[in-house]
Amino acid sequence: MLALKVHHIGYLVKKIDKAVRSFEHLGYRIVQETVYDDIRKVDICFLEKDGYCIELVSPVSEDSVVYGLLKRYKNSPYHICYETGDFEKDYQNLLSNGFIAIDEPTPAPALQDREVVFLTNPSMGMVELLISSRS
Ligand code: NI
């Protein structure tokens, strides 16, 4: 079994400012103001409530990696991100266990440029693997 820790739930939204206000209405507070990720062409911010961390992701242009997903799923959660202290080992483990990488490991500007990679699994959908801030 992998020693992964849930870091956040990724949530697609059409309009990030309006979404933030709605989440705040439910009692969430902003823990990371909106940051533009120019690799993925998305606006991202992080909110927290009761120990749960939600990442709001909103495509900024039609060539954003999540533009198609938003059109298909509308406003909805779409991935769970898992933090690992041994990124390379766990990444290889997932690749050997039916997970398919859908991008290359790249720094995430909204997460202090920590390395992340997205994978998909036919029985599970999309997951994000994030290098631990302590590793
Ligand atoms: Ni994420």
PDB file of N, CA and C in Angstrom, residues 32-73:
ATOM      1  N   GLN A  32      -5.221  30.254  -0.165  1.00  0.00           N
ATOM      2  CA  GLN A  32      -4.294  30.680  -1.219  1.00  0.00           C
ATOM      3  C   GLN A  32      -5.106  31.485  -2.233  1.00  0.00           C
ATOM      4  N   GLU A  33      -4.781  32.776  -2.338  1.00  0.00           N
ATOM      5  CA  GLU A  33      -5.494  33.640  -3.290  1.00  0.00           C
ATOM      6  C   GLU A  33      -5.280  33.128  -4.716  1.00  0.00           C
ATOM      7  N   THR A  34      -6.099  33.598  -5.622  1.00  0.00           N
ATOM      8  CA  THR A  34      -6.039  33.130  -7.007  1.00  0.00           C
ATOM      9  C   THR A  34      -4.684  33.417  -7.655  1.00  0.00           C
ATOM     10  N   VAL A  35      -4.128  32.355  -8.240  1.00  0.00           N
ATOM     11  CA  VAL A  35      -2.837  32.419  -8.917  1.00  0.00           C
ATOM     12  C   VAL A  35      -3.057  31.931 -10.342  1.00  0.00           C
ATOM     13  N   TYR A  36      -2.396  32.560 -11.314  1.00  0.00           N
ATOM     14  CA  TYR A  36      -2.499  32.110 -12.696  1.00  0.00           C
ATOM     15  C   TYR A  36      -1.397  31.092 -12.978  1.00  0.00           C
ATOM     16  N   ASP A  37      -1.799  29.907 -13.420  1.00  0.00           N
ATOM     17  CA  ASP A  37      -0.843  28.860 -13.784  1.00  0.00           C
ATOM     18  C   ASP A  37      -0.676  28.915 -15.296  1.00  0.00           C
ATOM     19  N   ASP A  38       0.464  29.445 -15.747  1.00  0.00           N
ATOM     20  CA  ASP A  38       0.615  29.675 -17.193  1.00  0.00           C
ATOM     21  C   ASP A  38       1.033  28.413 -17.936  1.00  0.00           C
ATOM     22  N   ILE A  39       1.346  27.336 -17.222  1.00  0.00           N
ATOM     23  CA  ILE A  39       1.605  26.059 -17.898  1.00  0.00           C
ATOM     24  C   ILE A  39       0.256  25.451 -18.316  1.00  0.00           C
ATOM     25  N   ARG A  40      -0.688  25.471 -17.400  1.00  0.00           N
ATOM     26  CA  ARG A  40      -1.991  24.839 -17.658  1.00  0.00           C
ATOM     27  C   ARG A  40      -3.053  25.823 -18.101  1.00  0.00           C
ATOM     28  N   LYS A  41      -2.699  27.120 -18.106  1.00  0.00           N
ATOM     29  CA  LYS A  41      -3.630  28.189 -18.499  1.00  0.00           C
ATOM     30  C   LYS A  41      -4.941  28.151 -17.715  1.00  0.00           C
ATOM     31  N   VAL A  42      -4.758  28.114 -16.390  1.00  0.00           N
ATOM     32  CA  VAL A  42      -5.911  28.116 -15.481  1.00  0.00           C
ATOM     33  C   VAL A  42      -5.655  29.083 -14.329  1.00  0.00           C
ATOM     34  N   ASP A  43      -6.747  29.633 -13.783  1.00  0.00           N
ATOM     35  CA  ASP A  43      -6.687  30.318 -12.498  1.00  0.00           C
ATOM     36  C   ASP A  43      -6.955  29.273 -11.424  1.00  0.00           C
ATOM     37  N   ILE A  44      -6.194  29.378 -10.322  1.00  0.00           N
ATOM     38  CA  ILE A  44      -6.314  28.401  -9.238  1.00  0.00           C
ATOM     39  C   ILE A  44      -6.339  29.129  -7.904  1.00  0.00           C
ATOM     40  N   CYS A  45      -7.225  28.710  -7.006  1.00  0.00           N
ATOM     41  CA  CYS A  45      -7.109  29.154  -5.624  1.00  0.00           C
ATOM     42  C   CYS A  45      -7.488  28.009  -4.698  1.00  0.00           C
ATOM     43  N   PHE A  46      -7.106  28.141  -3.440  1.00  0.00           N
ATOM     44  CA  PHE A  46      -7.370  27.090  -2.464  1.00  0.00           C
ATOM     45  C   PHE A  46      -8.221  27.628  -1.325  1.00  0.00           C
ATOM     46  N   LEU A  47      -9.201  26.804  -0.920  1.00  0.00           N
ATOM     47  CA  LEU A  47     -10.091  27.142   0.181  1.00  0.00           C
ATOM     48  C   LEU A  47     -10.052  25.994   1.180  1.00  0.00           C
ATOM     49  N   GLU A  48     -10.410  26.307   2.416  1.00  0.00           N
ATOM     50  CA  GLU A  48     -10.377  25.256   3.444  1.00  0.00           C
ATOM     51  C   GLU A  48     -11.605  25.351   4.335  1.00  0.00           C
ATOM     52  N   LYS A  49     -12.125  24.208   4.711  1.00  0.00           N
ATOM     53  CA  LYS A  49     -13.198  24.127   5.716  1.00  0.00           C
ATOM     54  C   LYS A  49     -13.117  22.791   6.422  1.00  0.00           C
ATOM     55  N   ASP A  50     -13.150  22.809   7.751  1.00  0.00           N
ATOM     56  CA  ASP A  50     -13.153  21.581   8.572  1.00  0.00           C
ATOM     57  C   ASP A  50     -11.986  20.653   8.236  1.00  0.00           C
ATOM     58  N   GLY A  51     -10.861  21.226   7.835  1.00  0.00           N
ATOM     59  CA  GLY A  51      -9.705  20.408   7.488  1.00  0.00           C
ATOM     60  C   GLY A  51      -9.716  19.911   6.047  1.00  0.00           C
ATOM     61  N   TYR A  52     -10.791  20.195   5.313  1.00  0.00           N
ATOM     62  CA  TYR A  52     -10.851  19.795   3.902  1.00  0.00           C
ATOM     63  C   TYR A  52     -10.340  20.935   3.034  1.00  0.00           C
ATOM     64  N   CYS A  53      -9.454  20.597   2.116  1.00  0.00           N
ATOM     65  CA  CYS A  53      -8.888  21.601   1.231  1.00  0.00           C
ATOM     66  C   CYS A  53      -9.483  21.408  -0.170  1.00  0.00           C
ATOM     67  N   ILE A  54     -10.040  22.489  -0.694  1.00  0.00           N
ATOM     68  CA  ILE A  54     -10.645  22.468  -2.034  1.00  0.00           C
ATOM     69  C   ILE A  54      -9.828  23.381  -2.937  1.00  0.00           C
ATOM     70  N   GLU A  55      -9.484  22.874  -4.102  1.00  0.00           N
ATOM     71  CA  GLU A  55      -8.785  23.675  -5.106  1.00  0.00           C
ATOM     72  C   GLU A  55      -9.794  24.055  -6.182  1.00  0.00           C
ATOM     73  N   LEU A  56      -9.980  25.346  -6.385  1.00  0.00           N
ATOM     74  CA  LEU A  56     -10.838  25.779  -7.492  1.00  0.00           C
ATOM     75  C   LEU A  56      -9.965  25.996  -8.717  1.00  0.00           C
ATOM     76  N   VAL A  57     -10.379  25.427  -9.831  1.00  0.00           N
ATOM     77  CA  VAL A  57      -9.628  25.506 -11.079  1.00  0.00           C
ATOM     78  C   VAL A  57     -10.556  26.040 -12.158  1.00  0.00           C
ATOM     79  N   SER A  58     -10.117  27.103 -12.825  1.00  0.00           N
ATOM     80  CA  SER A  58     -10.953  27.692 -13.868  1.00  0.00           C
ATOM     81  C   SER A  58     -10.116  27.988 -15.109  1.00  0.00           C
ATOM     82  N   PRO A  59     -10.502  27.427 -16.261  1.00  0.00           N
ATOM     83  CA  PRO A  59      -9.721  27.671 -17.472  1.00  0.00           C
ATOM     84  C   PRO A  59      -9.795  29.138 -17.891  1.00  0.00           C
ATOM     85  N   VAL A  60      -8.655  29.674 -18.307  1.00  0.00           N
ATOM     86  CA  VAL A  60      -8.584  31.082 -18.686  1.00  0.00           C
ATOM     87  C   VAL A  60      -8.746  31.238 -20.198  1.00  0.00           C
ATOM     88  N   SER A  61      -8.369  30.218 -20.961  1.00  0.00           N
ATOM     89  CA  SER A  61      -8.538  30.298 -22.411  1.00  0.00           C
ATOM     90  C   SER A  61      -8.939  28.933 -22.959  1.00  0.00           C
ATOM     91  N   GLU A  62      -9.350  28.936 -24.211  1.00  0.00           N
ATOM     92  CA  GLU A  62      -9.870  27.703 -24.813  1.00  0.00           C
ATOM     93  C   GLU A  62      -8.795  26.640 -25.000  1.00  0.00           C
ATOM     94  N   ASP A  63      -7.517  27.038 -24.975  1.00  0.00           N
ATOM     95  CA  ASP A  63      -6.466  26.028 -25.116  1.00  0.00           C
ATOM     96  C   ASP A  63      -5.967  25.529 -23.752  1.00  0.00           C
ATOM     97  N   SER A  64      -6.686  25.903 -22.693  1.00  0.00           N
ATOM     98  CA  SER A  64      -6.360  25.356 -21.374  1.00  0.00           C
ATOM     99  C   SER A  64      -6.615  23.852 -21.355  1.00  0.00           C
ATOM    100  N   VAL A  65      -5.787  23.145 -20.563  1.00  0.00           N
ATOM    101  CA  VAL A  65      -5.933  21.690 -20.463  1.00  0.00           C
ATOM    102  C   VAL A  65      -7.291  21.257 -19.903  1.00  0.00           C
ATOM    103  N   VAL A  66      -7.942  22.142 -19.150  1.00  0.00           N
ATOM    104  CA  VAL A  66      -9.216  21.726 -18.548  1.00  0.00           C
ATOM    105  C   VAL A  66     -10.443  22.335 -19.231  1.00  0.00           C
ATOM    106  N   TYR A  67     -10.225  23.071 -20.321  1.00  0.00           N
ATOM    107  CA  TYR A  67     -11.357  23.703 -21.000  1.00  0.00           C
ATOM    108  C   TYR A  67     -12.402  22.667 -21.434  1.00  0.00           C
ATOM    109  N   GLY A  68     -11.937  21.574 -22.040  1.00  0.00           N
ATOM    110  CA  GLY A  68     -12.826  20.510 -22.495  1.00  0.00           C
ATOM    111  C   GLY A  68     -13.544  19.825 -21.339  1.00  0.00           C
ATOM    112  N   LEU A  69     -12.804  19.647 -20.233  1.00  0.00           N
ATOM    113  CA  LEU A  69     -13.397  19.009 -19.053  1.00  0.00           C
ATOM    114  C   LEU A  69     -14.526  19.851 -18.480  1.00  0.00           C
ATOM    115  N   LEU A  70     -14.304  21.158 -18.420  1.00  0.00           N
ATOM    116  CA  LEU A  70     -15.334  22.042 -17.863  1.00  0.00           C
ATOM    117  C   LEU A  70     -16.588  22.007 -18.738  1.00  0.00           C
ATOM    118  N   LYS A  71     -16.388  21.969 -20.054  1.00  0.00           N
ATOM    119  CA  LYS A  71     -17.542  21.906 -20.955  1.00  0.00           C
ATOM    120  C   LYS A  71     -18.341  20.629 -20.711  1.00  0.00           C
ATOM    121  N   ARG A  72     -17.614  19.541 -20.418  1.00  0.00           N
ATOM    122  CA  ARG A  72     -18.270  18.251 -20.246  1.00  0.00           C
ATOM    123  C   ARG A  72     -18.883  18.110 -18.850  1.00  0.00           C
ATOM    124  N   TYR A  73     -18.121  18.478 -17.826  1.00  0.00           N
ATOM    125  CA  TYR A  73     -18.567  18.239 -16.445  1.00  0.00           C
ATOM    126  C   TYR A  73     -19.320  19.409 -15.823  1.00  0.00           C
TER     127      TYR A  73
END
